[in-house]
């Protein structure tokens, strides 16, 4: 009972009772199984763009497959794809310019490139200010956000931030992090149910992806990558400060847009962005070594 003093002999007796309890033993076995599943289903890799050693879950091919599989559902949530050719061409042109900058940076570092099939989509939602990216290179921006942005440079700023999430493997890293808990749940399910098909396992991962929220560090890193891509591509990096103003004005909605979620307020980010602009203006092809924020 709680609050009752107990002798060492009594405590070891308790341990004996715990270990003798089949449910607790079962849970311990699942924990160990979950840990080993986690270790074997994730791996450590050096990211070619950031140079960081990170733990990821998916291979690049799996990332691309998952992005393509999730894209139709994501597009449906925001009014479907807006297929106006002049605007689509412009967005593709800005995206291509950012990707050429990415290629130049990766080439200077002597890293192996990603080979993600990037695609930039405009979504026909004129109410929701939003932009987001799926692993493997599917990038989206809503008409509502586009209509608020004052310049091509600012559009490039938003797309550059989203490309940053893809390049730095943010979804993939989140999946590896949550993989331990997921594996334990999976082990528990496996112990009680018959073997799952591969298809449903991918379905579960897609579900998880749709709920992914990046952390503050990931958002800061994407801002940094955005700034660097803008500078190397010849866009004005200060345009990202205009983006922060637009986002600041859009705050207060029920569901904050991806580019605004789980990170510092736009004013705080604007101050950080000033520091990134200063850093990468002096060394456009360099890496960031000053910590996360
Ligand atoms: Zn973001």
PDB file of C-alpha atoms and ligand atoms in Angstrom:
ATOM      1  CA  UNK A   1       0.000   0.000   0.000  1.00  0.00           C
ATOM      2  CA  UNK A   2       1.129   3.608  -0.512  1.00  0.00           C
ATOM      3  CA  UNK A   3       2.909   5.208   2.455  1.00  0.00           C
ATOM      4  CA  UNK A   4       3.602   1.918   4.201  1.00  0.00           C
ATOM      5  CA  UNK A   5       7.291   1.361   5.131  1.00  0.00           C
ATOM      6  CA  UNK A   6       8.639  -1.865   3.711  1.00  0.00           C
ATOM      7  CA  UNK A   7      11.730  -3.937   4.424  1.00  0.00           C
ATOM      8  CA  UNK A   8      14.324  -4.819   1.694  1.00  0.00           C
ATOM      9  CA  UNK A   9      13.072  -8.389   1.830  1.00  0.00           C
ATOM     10  CA  UNK A  10       9.543  -7.163   1.239  1.00  0.00           C
ATOM     11  CA  UNK A  11      10.699  -5.055  -1.766  1.00  0.00           C
ATOM     12  CA  UNK A  12      12.437  -7.981  -3.452  1.00  0.00           C
ATOM     13  CA  UNK A  13       9.247  -9.862  -2.844  1.00  0.00           C
ATOM     14  CA  UNK A  14       7.410  -7.112  -4.729  1.00  0.00           C
ATOM     15  CA  UNK A  15       9.896  -7.408  -7.619  1.00  0.00           C
ATOM     16  CA  UNK A  16       9.300 -11.120  -7.677  1.00  0.00           C
ATOM     17  CA  UNK A  17       5.561 -10.514  -7.849  1.00  0.00           C
ATOM     18  CA  UNK A  18       6.044  -7.960 -10.688  1.00  0.00           C
ATOM     19  CA  UNK A  19       8.237 -10.284 -12.733  1.00  0.00           C
ATOM     20  CA  UNK A  20       5.857 -13.083 -12.052  1.00  0.00           C
ATOM     21  CA  UNK A  21       2.985 -11.032 -13.452  1.00  0.00           C
ATOM     22  CA  UNK A  22       2.473 -12.213 -17.026  1.00  0.00           C
ATOM     23  CA  UNK A  23       1.055  -8.870 -18.192  1.00  0.00           C
ATOM     24  CA  UNK A  24       4.065  -6.901 -16.937  1.00  0.00           C
ATOM     25  CA  UNK A  25       6.484  -9.467 -18.344  1.00  0.00           C
ATOM     26  CA  UNK A  26       4.604  -9.236 -21.640  1.00  0.00           C
ATOM     27  CA  UNK A  27       4.930  -5.443 -21.623  1.00  0.00           C
ATOM     28  CA  UNK A  28       8.683  -5.682 -20.933  1.00  0.00           C
ATOM     29  CA  UNK A  29       9.146  -8.130 -23.786  1.00  0.00           C
ATOM     30  CA  UNK A  30       7.218  -5.769 -26.098  1.00  0.00           C
ATOM     31  CA  UNK A  31       9.383  -2.865 -24.957  1.00  0.00           C
ATOM     32  CA  UNK A  32      12.563  -4.740 -25.817  1.00  0.00           C
ATOM     33  CA  UNK A  33      11.083  -5.902 -29.137  1.00  0.00           C
ATOM     34  CA  UNK A  34       9.992  -2.340 -29.888  1.00  0.00           C
ATOM     35  CA  UNK A  35      13.467  -1.009 -29.219  1.00  0.00           C
ATOM     36  CA  UNK A  36      15.111  -3.532 -31.539  1.00  0.00           C
ATOM     37  CA  UNK A  37      12.485  -2.940 -34.238  1.00  0.00           C
ATOM     38  CA  UNK A  38      13.176   0.787 -33.916  1.00  0.00           C
ATOM     39  CA  UNK A  39      16.940   0.325 -34.192  1.00  0.00           C
ATOM     40  CA  UNK A  40      16.599  -1.959 -37.196  1.00  0.00           C
ATOM     41  CA  UNK A  41      13.958   0.189 -38.948  1.00  0.00           C
ATOM     42  CA  UNK A  42      15.897   3.465 -38.671  1.00  0.00           C
ATOM     43  CA  UNK A  43      19.434   4.282 -39.683  1.00  0.00           C
ATOM     44  CA  UNK A  44      21.999   7.010 -39.315  1.00  0.00           C
ATOM     45  CA  UNK A  45      22.861   8.997 -42.440  1.00  0.00           C
ATOM     46  CA  UNK A  46      24.808  12.132 -43.284  1.00  0.00           C
ATOM     47  CA  UNK A  47      22.547  14.650 -45.011  1.00  0.00           C
ATOM     48  CA  UNK A  48      24.212  15.861 -48.251  1.00  0.00           C
ATOM     49  CA  UNK A  49      22.886  19.400 -47.862  1.00  0.00           C
ATOM     50  CA  UNK A  50      23.199  20.119 -44.145  1.00  0.00           C
ATOM     51  CA  UNK A  51      26.174  17.831 -43.469  1.00  0.00           C
ATOM     52  CA  UNK A  52      24.465  16.625 -40.270  1.00  0.00           C
ATOM     53  CA  UNK A  53      24.466  13.032 -39.137  1.00  0.00           C
ATOM     54  CA  UNK A  54      20.800  12.221 -38.481  1.00  0.00           C
ATOM     55  CA  UNK A  55      18.617   9.206 -37.732  1.00  0.00           C
ATOM     56  CA  UNK A  56      16.004   8.602 -40.455  1.00  0.00           C
ATOM     57  CA  UNK A  57      13.357   6.001 -41.133  1.00  0.00           C
ATOM     58  CA  UNK A  58      12.700   6.036 -44.878  1.00  0.00           C
ATOM     59  CA  UNK A  59      14.957   5.527 -47.891  1.00  0.00           C
ATOM     60  CA  UNK A  60      14.822   8.299 -50.530  1.00  0.00           C
ATOM     61  CA  UNK A  61      12.656   6.038 -52.750  1.00  0.00           C
ATOM     62  CA  UNK A  62      10.205   5.511 -49.879  1.00  0.00           C
ATOM     63  CA  UNK A  63      10.111   9.261 -49.235  1.00  0.00           C
ATOM     64  CA  UNK A  64       9.252   9.921 -52.886  1.00  0.00           C
ATOM     65  CA  UNK A  65       6.589   7.157 -52.887  1.00  0.00           C
ATOM     66  CA  UNK A  66       5.010   8.482 -49.701  1.00  0.00           C
ATOM     67  CA  UNK A  67       4.975  12.068 -50.980  1.00  0.00           C
ATOM     68  CA  UNK A  68       3.318  11.031 -54.244  1.00  0.00           C
ATOM     69  CA  UNK A  69       0.819   8.840 -52.399  1.00  0.00           C
ATOM     70  CA  UNK A  70      -0.175  11.621 -49.974  1.00  0.00           C
ATOM     71  CA  UNK A  71      -0.244  14.473 -52.515  1.00  0.00           C
ATOM     72  CA  UNK A  72      -3.806  13.940 -53.867  1.00  0.00           C
ATOM     73  CA  UNK A  73      -5.308  13.936 -50.347  1.00  0.00           C
ATOM     74  CA  UNK A  74      -3.359  17.046 -49.342  1.00  0.00           C
ATOM     75  CA  UNK A  75      -4.417  18.846 -52.521  1.00  0.00           C
ATOM     76  CA  UNK A  76      -8.057  17.919 -51.942  1.00  0.00           C
ATOM     77  CA  UNK A  77      -7.936  19.524 -48.487  1.00  0.00           C
ATOM     78  CA  UNK A  78      -6.964  22.851 -50.050  1.00  0.00           C
ATOM     79  CA  UNK A  79      -9.299  23.130 -53.026  1.00  0.00           C
ATOM     80  CA  UNK A  80      -7.383  20.879 -55.435  1.00  0.00           C
ATOM     81  CA  UNK A  81      -4.673  21.954 -57.842  1.00  0.00           C
ATOM     82  CA  UNK A  82      -5.136  25.331 -59.526  1.00  0.00           C
ATOM     83  CA  UNK A  83      -4.130  24.688 -63.117  1.00  0.00           C
ATOM     84  CA  UNK A  84      -3.779  28.161 -64.563  1.00  0.00           C
ATOM     85  CA  UNK A  85      -0.897  27.758 -67.027  1.00  0.00           C
ATOM     86  CA  UNK A  86       0.750  31.184 -66.681  1.00  0.00           C
ATOM     87  CA  UNK A  87       0.827  30.991 -62.879  1.00  0.00           C
ATOM     88  CA  UNK A  88       1.877  27.310 -62.927  1.00  0.00           C
ATOM     89  CA  UNK A  89       4.753  28.147 -65.288  1.00  0.00           C
ATOM     90  CA  UNK A  90       5.875  31.002 -63.070  1.00  0.00           C
ATOM     91  CA  UNK A  91       5.857  28.826 -59.934  1.00  0.00           C
ATOM     92  CA  UNK A  92       7.776  26.087 -61.758  1.00  0.00           C
ATOM     93  CA  UNK A  93      10.290  28.639 -62.987  1.00  0.00           C
ATOM     94  CA  UNK A  94      10.882  29.981 -59.446  1.00  0.00           C
ATOM     95  CA  UNK A  95      11.154  26.414 -58.118  1.00  0.00           C
ATOM     96  CA  UNK A  96      13.638  25.459 -60.852  1.00  0.00           C
ATOM     97  CA  UNK A  97      15.784  28.506 -60.056  1.00  0.00           C
ATOM     98  CA  UNK A  98      15.887  27.516 -56.359  1.00  0.00           C
ATOM     99  CA  UNK A  99      16.777  23.937 -57.283  1.00  0.00           C
ATOM    100  CA  UNK A 100      19.641  25.098 -59.496  1.00  0.00           C
ATOM    101  CA  UNK A 101      20.922  27.001 -56.455  1.00  0.00           C
ATOM    102  CA  UNK A 102      20.588  23.799 -54.408  1.00  0.00           C
ATOM    103  CA  UNK A 103      22.582  21.881 -57.066  1.00  0.00           C
ATOM    104  CA  UNK A 104      25.340  24.491 -56.990  1.00  0.00           C
ATOM    105  CA  UNK A 105      25.586  24.357 -53.189  1.00  0.00           C
ATOM    106  CA  UNK A 106      25.636  20.545 -53.107  1.00  0.00           C
ATOM    107  CA  UNK A 107      28.248  20.437 -55.933  1.00  0.00           C
ATOM    108  CA  UNK A 108      30.529  22.862 -54.069  1.00  0.00           C
ATOM    109  CA  UNK A 109      30.372  20.608 -51.029  1.00  0.00           C
ATOM    110  CA  UNK A 110      31.283  17.577 -53.093  1.00  0.00           C
ATOM    111  CA  UNK A 111      28.262  15.674 -51.733  1.00  0.00           C
ATOM    112  CA  UNK A 112      26.168  13.112 -53.554  1.00  0.00           C
ATOM    113  CA  UNK A 113      22.941  14.784 -54.736  1.00  0.00           C
ATOM    114  CA  UNK A 114      19.415  13.831 -53.671  1.00  0.00           C
ATOM    115  CA  UNK A 115      17.686  13.236 -57.042  1.00  0.00           C
ATOM    116  CA  UNK A 116      14.248  14.020 -55.650  1.00  0.00           C
ATOM    117  CA  UNK A 117      11.663  14.657 -58.390  1.00  0.00           C
ATOM    118  CA  UNK A 118      10.612  18.081 -57.043  1.00  0.00           C
ATOM    119  CA  UNK A 119       7.228  19.436 -58.166  1.00  0.00           C
ATOM    120  CA  UNK A 120       5.647  22.788 -57.263  1.00  0.00           C
ATOM    121  CA  UNK A 121       1.850  23.029 -57.063  1.00  0.00           C
ATOM    122  CA  UNK A 122      -0.567  25.947 -56.619  1.00  0.00           C
ATOM    123  CA  UNK A 123      -3.669  25.018 -54.610  1.00  0.00           C
ATOM    124  CA  UNK A 124      -7.041  26.572 -55.408  1.00  0.00           C
ATOM    125  CA  UNK A 125      -7.808  27.630 -51.819  1.00  0.00           C
ATOM    126  CA  UNK A 126      -8.350  31.396 -51.628  1.00  0.00           C
ATOM    127  CA  UNK A 127      -9.110  31.459 -47.896  1.00  0.00           C
ATOM    128  CA  UNK A 128      -6.362  29.442 -46.203  1.00  0.00           C
ATOM    129  CA  UNK A 129      -2.921  31.033 -46.090  1.00  0.00           C
ATOM    130  CA  UNK A 130      -0.649  28.027 -46.299  1.00  0.00           C
ATOM    131  CA  UNK A 131       2.352  26.367 -47.891  1.00  0.00           C
ATOM    132  CA  UNK A 132       3.806  22.940 -47.136  1.00  0.00           C
ATOM    133  CA  UNK A 133       5.970  20.166 -48.527  1.00  0.00           C
ATOM    134  CA  UNK A 134       5.858  16.389 -48.521  1.00  0.00           C
ATOM    135  CA  UNK A 135       8.957  14.209 -48.286  1.00  0.00           C
ATOM    136  CA  UNK A 136      10.571  13.522 -51.652  1.00  0.00           C
ATOM    137  CA  UNK A 137       9.842  16.941 -53.143  1.00  0.00           C
ATOM    138  CA  UNK A 138       6.105  17.699 -53.543  1.00  0.00           C
ATOM    139  CA  UNK A 139       5.754  21.407 -52.633  1.00  0.00           C
ATOM    140  CA  UNK A 140       2.462  23.314 -52.328  1.00  0.00           C
ATOM    141  CA  UNK A 141       1.323  26.921 -51.928  1.00  0.00           C
ATOM    142  CA  UNK A 142      -2.264  28.167 -51.683  1.00  0.00           C
ATOM    143  CA  UNK A 143      -3.682  30.973 -53.814  1.00  0.00           C
ATOM    144  CA  UNK A 144      -4.623  32.751 -50.570  1.00  0.00           C
ATOM    145  CA  UNK A 145      -0.947  32.998 -49.609  1.00  0.00           C
ATOM    146  CA  UNK A 146       0.202  33.857 -53.149  1.00  0.00           C
ATOM    147  CA  UNK A 147      -2.273  36.733 -53.299  1.00  0.00           C
ATOM    148  CA  UNK A 148      -0.773  38.207 -50.116  1.00  0.00           C
ATOM    149  CA  UNK A 149       2.858  38.049 -51.213  1.00  0.00           C
ATOM    150  CA  UNK A 150       4.233  41.338 -52.538  1.00  0.00           C
ATOM    151  CA  UNK A 151       6.960  40.069 -54.913  1.00  0.00           C
ATOM    152  CA  UNK A 152       8.419  37.129 -56.820  1.00  0.00           C
ATOM    153  CA  UNK A 153      11.261  37.164 -54.305  1.00  0.00           C
ATOM    154  CA  UNK A 154       8.753  36.620 -51.471  1.00  0.00           C
ATOM    155  CA  UNK A 155       7.178  33.680 -53.354  1.00  0.00           C
ATOM    156  CA  UNK A 156      10.696  32.280 -53.761  1.00  0.00           C
ATOM    157  CA  UNK A 157      11.171  32.778 -50.002  1.00  0.00           C
ATOM    158  CA  UNK A 158       8.144  30.634 -49.170  1.00  0.00           C
ATOM    159  CA  UNK A 159       9.093  27.921 -51.682  1.00  0.00           C
ATOM    160  CA  UNK A 160      12.718  27.994 -50.499  1.00  0.00           C
ATOM    161  CA  UNK A 161      11.595  27.422 -46.893  1.00  0.00           C
ATOM    162  CA  UNK A 162       9.496  24.435 -47.998  1.00  0.00           C
ATOM    163  CA  UNK A 163      12.322  23.016 -50.133  1.00  0.00           C
ATOM    164  CA  UNK A 164      14.389  23.312 -46.944  1.00  0.00           C
ATOM    165  CA  UNK A 165      12.042  20.912 -45.121  1.00  0.00           C
ATOM    166  CA  UNK A 166      12.510  18.369 -47.932  1.00  0.00           C
ATOM    167  CA  UNK A 167      16.295  18.734 -48.186  1.00  0.00           C
ATOM    168  CA  UNK A 168      16.831  18.494 -44.427  1.00  0.00           C
ATOM    169  CA  UNK A 169      14.634  15.335 -44.208  1.00  0.00           C
ATOM    170  CA  UNK A 170      12.401  16.865 -41.522  1.00  0.00           C
ATOM    171  CA  UNK A 171       9.438  14.483 -41.962  1.00  0.00           C
ATOM    172  CA  UNK A 172      11.771  11.530 -42.183  1.00  0.00           C
ATOM    173  CA  UNK A 173      13.552  12.562 -38.973  1.00  0.00           C
ATOM    174  CA  UNK A 174      10.210  13.048 -37.178  1.00  0.00           C
ATOM    175  CA  UNK A 175       9.178   9.569 -38.255  1.00  0.00           C
ATOM    176  CA  UNK A 176      12.366   8.050 -36.913  1.00  0.00           C
ATOM    177  CA  UNK A 177      11.870   9.910 -33.610  1.00  0.00           C
ATOM    178  CA  UNK A 178       8.304   8.767 -33.170  1.00  0.00           C
ATOM    179  CA  UNK A 179       9.316   5.331 -34.472  1.00  0.00           C
ATOM    180  CA  UNK A 180      10.165   3.962 -31.040  1.00  0.00           C
ATOM    181  CA  UNK A 181       6.665   4.481 -29.677  1.00  0.00           C
ATOM    182  CA  UNK A 182       5.175   3.380 -32.951  1.00  0.00           C
ATOM    183  CA  UNK A 183       7.237   0.187 -32.921  1.00  0.00           C
ATOM    184  CA  UNK A 184       6.065  -0.636 -29.417  1.00  0.00           C
ATOM    185  CA  UNK A 185       2.475  -0.099 -30.503  1.00  0.00           C
ATOM    186  CA  UNK A 186       3.241  -2.186 -33.578  1.00  0.00           C
ATOM    187  CA  UNK A 187       4.733  -4.967 -31.455  1.00  0.00           C
ATOM    188  CA  UNK A 188       1.661  -4.903 -29.244  1.00  0.00           C
ATOM    189  CA  UNK A 189      -0.588  -5.101 -32.279  1.00  0.00           C
ATOM    190  CA  UNK A 190       1.557  -7.876 -33.746  1.00  0.00           C
ATOM    191  CA  UNK A 191       1.233  -9.862 -30.525  1.00  0.00           C
ATOM    192  CA  UNK A 192      -2.547  -9.704 -30.663  1.00  0.00           C
ATOM    193  CA  UNK A 193      -3.279  -9.721 -34.381  1.00  0.00           C
ATOM    194  CA  UNK A 194      -2.228 -11.592 -37.476  1.00  0.00           C
ATOM    195  CA  UNK A 195       0.538 -10.235 -39.663  1.00  0.00           C
ATOM    196  CA  UNK A 196      -0.252  -6.925 -41.359  1.00  0.00           C
ATOM    197  CA  UNK A 197       0.145  -6.411 -45.054  1.00  0.00           C
ATOM    198  CA  UNK A 198       2.816  -4.047 -46.298  1.00  0.00           C
ATOM    199  CA  UNK A 199       0.147  -1.838 -47.856  1.00  0.00           C
ATOM    200  CA  UNK A 200      -1.549  -1.125 -44.552  1.00  0.00           C
ATOM    201  CA  UNK A 201       1.802  -0.367 -42.904  1.00  0.00           C
ATOM    202  CA  UNK A 202       2.433   2.300 -45.563  1.00  0.00           C
ATOM    203  CA  UNK A 203      -1.128   3.552 -45.031  1.00  0.00           C
ATOM    204  CA  UNK A 204      -0.369   3.997 -41.335  1.00  0.00           C
ATOM    205  CA  UNK A 205       2.809   5.906 -42.123  1.00  0.00           C
ATOM    206  CA  UNK A 206       0.906   8.197 -44.488  1.00  0.00           C
ATOM    207  CA  UNK A 207      -1.583   8.888 -41.687  1.00  0.00           C
ATOM    208  CA  UNK A 208       1.296   9.753 -39.417  1.00  0.00           C
ATOM    209  CA  UNK A 209       2.825  12.017 -42.037  1.00  0.00           C
ATOM    210  CA  UNK A 210      -0.370  14.032 -42.352  1.00  0.00           C
ATOM    211  CA  UNK A 211      -0.221  14.811 -38.634  1.00  0.00           C
ATOM    212  CA  UNK A 212       3.453  15.705 -38.633  1.00  0.00           C
ATOM    213  CA  UNK A 213       4.329  18.997 -37.035  1.00  0.00           C
ATOM    214  CA  UNK A 214       7.869  20.160 -37.371  1.00  0.00           C
ATOM    215  CA  UNK A 215       9.758  21.394 -34.336  1.00  0.00           C
ATOM    216  CA  UNK A 216      11.137  24.868 -33.820  1.00  0.00           C
ATOM    217  CA  UNK A 217      14.641  23.793 -34.761  1.00  0.00           C
ATOM    218  CA  UNK A 218      13.362  22.368 -38.029  1.00  0.00           C
ATOM    219  CA  UNK A 219      11.568  25.626 -38.817  1.00  0.00           C
ATOM    220  CA  UNK A 220      14.693  27.676 -38.085  1.00  0.00           C
ATOM    221  CA  UNK A 221      16.758  25.326 -40.227  1.00  0.00           C
ATOM    222  CA  UNK A 222      14.250  25.704 -43.094  1.00  0.00           C
ATOM    223  CA  UNK A 223      14.428  29.486 -42.779  1.00  0.00           C
ATOM    224  CA  UNK A 224      18.224  29.243 -43.007  1.00  0.00           C
ATOM    225  CA  UNK A 225      18.109  26.978 -46.057  1.00  0.00           C
ATOM    226  CA  UNK A 226      15.533  29.314 -47.602  1.00  0.00           C
ATOM    227  CA  UNK A 227      17.825  32.320 -47.081  1.00  0.00           C
ATOM    228  CA  UNK A 228      20.809  30.490 -48.583  1.00  0.00           C
ATOM    229  CA  UNK A 229      18.852  29.279 -51.633  1.00  0.00           C
ATOM    230  CA  UNK A 230      17.516  32.806 -52.240  1.00  0.00           C
ATOM    231  CA  UNK A 231      21.009  34.325 -52.113  1.00  0.00           C
ATOM    232  CA  UNK A 232      22.616  31.718 -54.395  1.00  0.00           C
ATOM    233  CA  UNK A 233      19.629  31.910 -56.808  1.00  0.00           C
ATOM    234  CA  UNK A 234      20.002  35.690 -57.024  1.00  0.00           C
ATOM    235  CA  UNK A 235      16.753  36.560 -55.238  1.00  0.00           C
ATOM    236  CA  UNK A 236      16.569  39.195 -52.506  1.00  0.00           C
ATOM    237  CA  UNK A 237      16.712  37.302 -49.186  1.00  0.00           C
ATOM    238  CA  UNK A 238      15.093  40.282 -47.409  1.00  0.00           C
ATOM    239  CA  UNK A 239      11.869  39.190 -49.122  1.00  0.00           C
ATOM    240  CA  UNK A 240      11.558  36.545 -46.400  1.00  0.00           C
ATOM    241  CA  UNK A 241      11.007  39.426 -43.981  1.00  0.00           C
ATOM    242  CA  UNK A 242       7.987  40.458 -46.088  1.00  0.00           C
ATOM    243  CA  UNK A 243       6.752  36.859 -45.783  1.00  0.00           C
ATOM    244  CA  UNK A 244       7.032  37.113 -41.984  1.00  0.00           C
ATOM    245  CA  UNK A 245       4.911  40.291 -42.073  1.00  0.00           C
ATOM    246  CA  UNK A 246       2.199  38.526 -44.069  1.00  0.00           C
ATOM    247  CA  UNK A 247       2.289  35.590 -41.655  1.00  0.00           C
ATOM    248  CA  UNK A 248       2.172  37.915 -38.642  1.00  0.00           C
ATOM    249  CA  UNK A 249      -1.003  39.496 -40.007  1.00  0.00           C
ATOM    250  CA  UNK A 250      -2.566  36.102 -40.681  1.00  0.00           C
ATOM    251  CA  UNK A 251      -2.091  34.886 -37.108  1.00  0.00           C
ATOM    252  CA  UNK A 252      -5.153  34.244 -35.022  1.00  0.00           C
ATOM    253  CA  UNK A 253      -6.752  31.723 -37.387  1.00  0.00           C
ATOM    254  CA  UNK A 254      -8.086  28.470 -35.961  1.00  0.00           C
ATOM    255  CA  UNK A 255      -5.457  26.363 -37.653  1.00  0.00           C
ATOM    256  CA  UNK A 256      -2.086  28.001 -38.103  1.00  0.00           C
ATOM    257  CA  UNK A 257      -0.509  27.351 -41.502  1.00  0.00           C
ATOM    258  CA  UNK A 258       2.425  24.931 -41.681  1.00  0.00           C
ATOM    259  CA  UNK A 259       4.880  27.696 -42.307  1.00  0.00           C
ATOM    260  CA  UNK A 260       3.659  29.345 -39.087  1.00  0.00           C
ATOM    261  CA  UNK A 261       3.159  26.360 -36.794  1.00  0.00           C
ATOM    262  CA  UNK A 262       5.244  25.326 -33.770  1.00  0.00           C
ATOM    263  CA  UNK A 263       7.863  27.948 -34.159  1.00  0.00           C
ATOM    264  CA  UNK A 264       8.713  31.347 -32.739  1.00  0.00           C
ATOM    265  CA  UNK A 265       6.486  34.280 -33.577  1.00  0.00           C
ATOM    266  CA  UNK A 266       7.157  35.867 -36.971  1.00  0.00           C
ATOM    267  CA  UNK A 267       8.826  38.882 -35.292  1.00  0.00           C
ATOM    268  CA  UNK A 268      11.326  36.580 -33.547  1.00  0.00           C
ATOM    269  CA  UNK A 269      11.921  34.706 -36.782  1.00  0.00           C
ATOM    270  CA  UNK A 270      12.473  37.976 -38.639  1.00  0.00           C
ATOM    271  CA  UNK A 271      15.306  38.794 -36.225  1.00  0.00           C
ATOM    272  CA  UNK A 272      16.860  35.357 -36.794  1.00  0.00           C
ATOM    273  CA  UNK A 273      16.447  35.756 -40.556  1.00  0.00           C
ATOM    274  CA  UNK A 274      18.445  39.013 -40.382  1.00  0.00           C
ATOM    275  CA  UNK A 275      21.313  37.041 -38.838  1.00  0.00           C
ATOM    276  CA  UNK A 276      21.069  34.309 -41.515  1.00  0.00           C
ATOM    277  CA  UNK A 277      21.073  36.933 -44.290  1.00  0.00           C
ATOM    278  CA  UNK A 278      24.196  38.496 -42.833  1.00  0.00           C
ATOM    279  CA  UNK A 279      25.912  35.093 -42.532  1.00  0.00           C
ATOM    280  CA  UNK A 280      25.093  33.738 -46.006  1.00  0.00           C
ATOM    281  CA  UNK A 281      25.643  37.057 -47.797  1.00  0.00           C
ATOM    282  CA  UNK A 282      29.272  36.787 -46.717  1.00  0.00           C
ATOM    283  CA  UNK A 283      29.542  33.040 -47.426  1.00  0.00           C
ATOM    284  CA  UNK A 284      26.764  31.925 -49.838  1.00  0.00           C
ATOM    285  CA  UNK A 285      28.067  28.364 -50.249  1.00  0.00           C
ATOM    286  CA  UNK A 286      29.053  27.827 -46.627  1.00  0.00           C
ATOM    287  CA  UNK A 287      27.409  25.818 -43.885  1.00  0.00           C
ATOM    288  CA  UNK A 288      25.790  27.069 -40.713  1.00  0.00           C
ATOM    289  CA  UNK A 289      27.838  26.160 -37.670  1.00  0.00           C
ATOM    290  CA  UNK A 290      26.417  28.476 -35.034  1.00  0.00           C
ATOM    291  CA  UNK A 291      23.846  26.208 -33.426  1.00  0.00           C
ATOM    292  CA  UNK A 292      20.195  25.875 -34.192  1.00  0.00           C
ATOM    293  CA  UNK A 293      18.563  29.205 -33.526  1.00  0.00           C
TER     294      UNK A 293
HETATM  295 ZN1  LIG B   1       7.999  25.239 -42.138  1.00  0.00          ZN
END
